[in-house]
CSV table of C-alpha atoms in Angstrom, one decimal:
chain,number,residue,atom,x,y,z
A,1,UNK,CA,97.4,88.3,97.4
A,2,UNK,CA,94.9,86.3,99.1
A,3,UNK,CA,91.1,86.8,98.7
A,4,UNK,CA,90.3,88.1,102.2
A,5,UNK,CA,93.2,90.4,102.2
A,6,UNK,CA,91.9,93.9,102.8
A,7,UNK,CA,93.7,97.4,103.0
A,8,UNK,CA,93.1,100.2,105.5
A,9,UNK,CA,91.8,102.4,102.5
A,10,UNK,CA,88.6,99.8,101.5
A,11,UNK,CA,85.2,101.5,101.6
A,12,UNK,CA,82.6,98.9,102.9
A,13,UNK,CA,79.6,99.6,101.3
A,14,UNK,CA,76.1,99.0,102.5
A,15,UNK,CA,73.5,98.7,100.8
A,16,UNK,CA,71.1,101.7,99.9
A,17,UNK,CA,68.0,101.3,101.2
A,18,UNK,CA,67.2,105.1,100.9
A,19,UNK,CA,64.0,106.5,99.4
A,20,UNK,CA,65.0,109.9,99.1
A,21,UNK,CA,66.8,110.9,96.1
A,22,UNK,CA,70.4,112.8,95.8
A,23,UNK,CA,70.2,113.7,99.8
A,24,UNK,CA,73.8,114.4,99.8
A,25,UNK,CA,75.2,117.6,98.7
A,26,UNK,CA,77.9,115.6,96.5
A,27,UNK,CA,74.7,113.6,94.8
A,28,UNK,CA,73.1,116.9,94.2
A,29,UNK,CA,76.2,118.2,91.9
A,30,UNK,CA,76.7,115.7,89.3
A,31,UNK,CA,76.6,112.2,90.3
A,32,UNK,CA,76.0,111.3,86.5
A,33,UNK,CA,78.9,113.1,85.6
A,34,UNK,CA,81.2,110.9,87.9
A,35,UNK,CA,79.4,107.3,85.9
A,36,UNK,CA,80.8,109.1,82.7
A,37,UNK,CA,84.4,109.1,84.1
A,38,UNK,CA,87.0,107.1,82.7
A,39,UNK,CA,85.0,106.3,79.7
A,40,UNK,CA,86.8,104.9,76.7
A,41,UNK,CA,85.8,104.6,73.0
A,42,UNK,CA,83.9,100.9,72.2
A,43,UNK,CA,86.8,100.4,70.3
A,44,UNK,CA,89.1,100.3,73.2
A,45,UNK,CA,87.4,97.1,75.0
A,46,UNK,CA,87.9,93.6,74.1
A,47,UNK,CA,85.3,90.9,74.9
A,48,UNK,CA,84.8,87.4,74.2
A,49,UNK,CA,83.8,87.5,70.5
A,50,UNK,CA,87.5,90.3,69.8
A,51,UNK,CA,89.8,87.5,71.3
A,52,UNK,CA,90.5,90.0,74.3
A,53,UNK,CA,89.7,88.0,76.6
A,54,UNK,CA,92.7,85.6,75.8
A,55,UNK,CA,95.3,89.1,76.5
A,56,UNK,CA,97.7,88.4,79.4
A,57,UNK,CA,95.6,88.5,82.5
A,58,UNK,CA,96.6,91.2,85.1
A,59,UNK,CA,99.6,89.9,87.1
A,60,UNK,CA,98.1,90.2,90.3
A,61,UNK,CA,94.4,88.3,89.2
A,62,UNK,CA,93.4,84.8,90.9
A,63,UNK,CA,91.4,84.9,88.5
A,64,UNK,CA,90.4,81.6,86.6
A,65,UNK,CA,88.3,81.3,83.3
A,66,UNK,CA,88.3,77.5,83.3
A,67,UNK,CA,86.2,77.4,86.2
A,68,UNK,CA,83.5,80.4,85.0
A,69,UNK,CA,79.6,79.1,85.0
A,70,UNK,CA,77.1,81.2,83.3
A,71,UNK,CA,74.1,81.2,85.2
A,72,UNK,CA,70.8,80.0,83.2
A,73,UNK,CA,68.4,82.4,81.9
A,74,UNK,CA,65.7,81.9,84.9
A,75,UNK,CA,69.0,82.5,87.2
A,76,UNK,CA,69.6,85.8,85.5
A,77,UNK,CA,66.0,86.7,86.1
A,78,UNK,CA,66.3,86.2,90.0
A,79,UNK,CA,69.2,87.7,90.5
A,80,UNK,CA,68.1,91.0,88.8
A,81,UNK,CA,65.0,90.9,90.6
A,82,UNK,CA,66.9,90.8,93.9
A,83,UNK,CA,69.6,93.7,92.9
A,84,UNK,CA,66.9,95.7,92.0
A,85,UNK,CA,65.6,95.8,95.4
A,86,UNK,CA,68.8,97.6,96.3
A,87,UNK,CA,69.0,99.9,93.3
A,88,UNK,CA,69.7,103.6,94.6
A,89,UNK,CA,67.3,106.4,93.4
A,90,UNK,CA,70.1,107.7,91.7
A,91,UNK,CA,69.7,104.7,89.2
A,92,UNK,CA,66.5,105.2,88.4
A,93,UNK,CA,66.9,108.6,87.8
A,94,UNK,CA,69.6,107.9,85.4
A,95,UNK,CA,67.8,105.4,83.5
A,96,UNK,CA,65.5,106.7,82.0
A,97,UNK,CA,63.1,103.4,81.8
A,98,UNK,CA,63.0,100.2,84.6
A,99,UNK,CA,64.1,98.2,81.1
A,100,UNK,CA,67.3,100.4,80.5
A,101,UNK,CA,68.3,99.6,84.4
A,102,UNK,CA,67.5,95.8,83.5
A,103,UNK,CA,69.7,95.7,80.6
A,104,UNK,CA,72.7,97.3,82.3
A,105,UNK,CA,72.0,94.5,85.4
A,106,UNK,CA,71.8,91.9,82.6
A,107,UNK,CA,75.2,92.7,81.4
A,108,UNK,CA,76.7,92.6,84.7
A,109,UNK,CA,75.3,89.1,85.8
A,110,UNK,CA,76.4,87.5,82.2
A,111,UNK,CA,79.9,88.6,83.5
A,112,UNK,CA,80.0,87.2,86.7
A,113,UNK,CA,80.3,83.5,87.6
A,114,UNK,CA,76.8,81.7,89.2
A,115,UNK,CA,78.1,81.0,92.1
A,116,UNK,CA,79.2,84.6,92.9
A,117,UNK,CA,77.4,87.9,93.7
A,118,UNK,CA,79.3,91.0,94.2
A,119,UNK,CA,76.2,92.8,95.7
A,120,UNK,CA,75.2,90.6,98.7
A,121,UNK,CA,78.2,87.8,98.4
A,122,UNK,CA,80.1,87.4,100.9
A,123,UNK,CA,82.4,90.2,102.2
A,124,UNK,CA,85.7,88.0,102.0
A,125,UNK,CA,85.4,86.7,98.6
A,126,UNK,CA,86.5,88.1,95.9
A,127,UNK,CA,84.3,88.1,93.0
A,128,UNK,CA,86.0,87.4,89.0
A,129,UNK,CA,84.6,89.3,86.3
A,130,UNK,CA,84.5,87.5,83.3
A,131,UNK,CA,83.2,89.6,80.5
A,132,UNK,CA,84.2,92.5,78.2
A,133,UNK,CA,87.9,94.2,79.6
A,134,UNK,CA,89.3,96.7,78.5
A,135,UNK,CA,92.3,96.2,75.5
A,136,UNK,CA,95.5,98.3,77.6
A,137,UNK,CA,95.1,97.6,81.2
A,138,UNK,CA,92.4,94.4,81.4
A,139,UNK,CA,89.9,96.5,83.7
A,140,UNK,CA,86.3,95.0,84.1
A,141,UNK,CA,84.2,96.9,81.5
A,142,UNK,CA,80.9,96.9,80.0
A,143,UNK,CA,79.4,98.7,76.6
A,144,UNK,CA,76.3,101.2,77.3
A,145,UNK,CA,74.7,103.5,75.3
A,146,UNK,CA,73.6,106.4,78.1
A,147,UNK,CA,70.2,108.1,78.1
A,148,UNK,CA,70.9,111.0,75.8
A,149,UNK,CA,73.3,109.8,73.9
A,150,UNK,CA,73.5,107.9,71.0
A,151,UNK,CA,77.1,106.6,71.0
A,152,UNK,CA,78.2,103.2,72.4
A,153,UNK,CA,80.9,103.8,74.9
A,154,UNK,CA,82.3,101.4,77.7
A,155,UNK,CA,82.4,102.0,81.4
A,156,UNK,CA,83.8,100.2,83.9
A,157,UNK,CA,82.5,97.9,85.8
A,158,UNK,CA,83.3,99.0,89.7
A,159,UNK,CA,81.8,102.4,88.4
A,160,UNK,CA,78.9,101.0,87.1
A,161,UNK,CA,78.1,99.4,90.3
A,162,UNK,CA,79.0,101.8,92.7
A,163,UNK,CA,76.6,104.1,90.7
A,164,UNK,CA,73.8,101.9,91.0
A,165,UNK,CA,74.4,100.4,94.2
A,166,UNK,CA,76.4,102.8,97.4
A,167,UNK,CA,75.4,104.4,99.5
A,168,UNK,CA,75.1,108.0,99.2
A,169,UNK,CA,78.3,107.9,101.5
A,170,UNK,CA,80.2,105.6,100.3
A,171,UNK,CA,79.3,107.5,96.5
A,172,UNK,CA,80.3,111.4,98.2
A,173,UNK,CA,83.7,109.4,99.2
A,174,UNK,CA,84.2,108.0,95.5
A,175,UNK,CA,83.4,111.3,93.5
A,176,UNK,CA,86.4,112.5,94.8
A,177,UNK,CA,89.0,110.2,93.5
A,178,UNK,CA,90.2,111.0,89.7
A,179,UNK,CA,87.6,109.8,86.8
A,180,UNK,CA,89.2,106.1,86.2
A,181,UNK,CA,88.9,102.9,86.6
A,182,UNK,CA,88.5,102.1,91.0
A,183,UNK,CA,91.1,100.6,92.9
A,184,UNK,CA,90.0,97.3,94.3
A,185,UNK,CA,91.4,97.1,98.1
A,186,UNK,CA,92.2,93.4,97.8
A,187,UNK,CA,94.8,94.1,95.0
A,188,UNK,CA,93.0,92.4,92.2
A,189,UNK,CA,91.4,94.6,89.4
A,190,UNK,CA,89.2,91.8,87.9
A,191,UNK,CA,87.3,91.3,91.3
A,192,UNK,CA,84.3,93.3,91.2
A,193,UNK,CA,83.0,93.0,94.7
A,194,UNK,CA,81.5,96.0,95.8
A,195,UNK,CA,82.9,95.7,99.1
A,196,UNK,CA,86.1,95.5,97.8
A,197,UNK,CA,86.3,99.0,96.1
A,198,UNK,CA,89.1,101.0,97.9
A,199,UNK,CA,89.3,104.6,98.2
A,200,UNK,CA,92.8,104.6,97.9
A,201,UNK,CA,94.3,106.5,94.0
């Protein structure tokens, strides 16, 4: 399926530039509840290091690990700055310090390519996730240990950024669907481009 290819079920997201925090009843309920969903155990996610990462890639995936490029450390450190503008209240409520919400951002740009940004890239290309997946299905994931907890436990990735980053919107649309992994309207379940998360089950 080709990059741009986009089904009538996407959700475009824009970014939250809110200053209010949960203003939507759905928010109000339990939007940290809906991050939880769909978590697996840490021992059900492969990464780099576990030799997951060489597991049959999803049929459907354009994606290509021999082109990945890690951005440098100073690169990191300007993208995070940037996203952060565009955090959602809801973020920083969840985390419970500005250095947890760094550290989950940190993992996500390790895992995309530096020449991609699923945040503000643009809207017709996809962007590859190249970090931790998950062992049965090879969905984007991350490890996190959430504020209260003291267990490791992965999440995905799409959730991860549709937490921190939709609008309150987009998020009341999303807390609907079932607690796993979200579909990605152009087909391919290692693009993590915010603009391509679909509402669709």
């Amino acid at each position: 399926m080709q990059e741009s290819a986009q089904v009538s079920s996407t959700l475009h997201f824009g970014i939250c530039q809110y200053s209010t925090m949960f203003s939507c009843r759905m928010c109000s309920e339990s939007p940290f509840q809906w991050l939880a969903g769909g978590n697996r155990q840490s021992a059900g996610a492969g990464g780099r290091k576990s030799g997951a990462r060489n597991a049959t890639p999803l049929s459907t995936s354009q994606r290509n690990e021999a082109t990945f490029v890690a951005r440098t450390e100073d690169e990191m450190k300007a993208v995070i700055r940037q996203w952060e503008q565009y955090a959602h209240p809801r973020s920083r409520e969840f985390f419970a310090s500005p250095e947890m919400l760094e550290e989950v951002l940190t993992q996500l740009v390790k895992g995309i390519d530096r020449g991609a940004d699923p945040i503000l890239g643009p809207d017709e290309k996809c962007v590859y996730w190249y970090g931790d997946v998950t062992k049965e299905d090879m969905q984007a994931a991350i490890r996190m240990v959430k504020p209260g907890e003291t267990v490791e436990s992965v999440t995905y990735v799409n959730r991860v950024l549709a937490f921190i980053f939709a609008t309150d919107d987009s998020f009341e649309l999303l807390m609907r669907l079932p607690k796993e992994p979200l579909k990605m309207g152009c087909g391919d379940q290692l693009c993590v481009h915010l603009a391509h998360i679909s509402l669709s089950v």
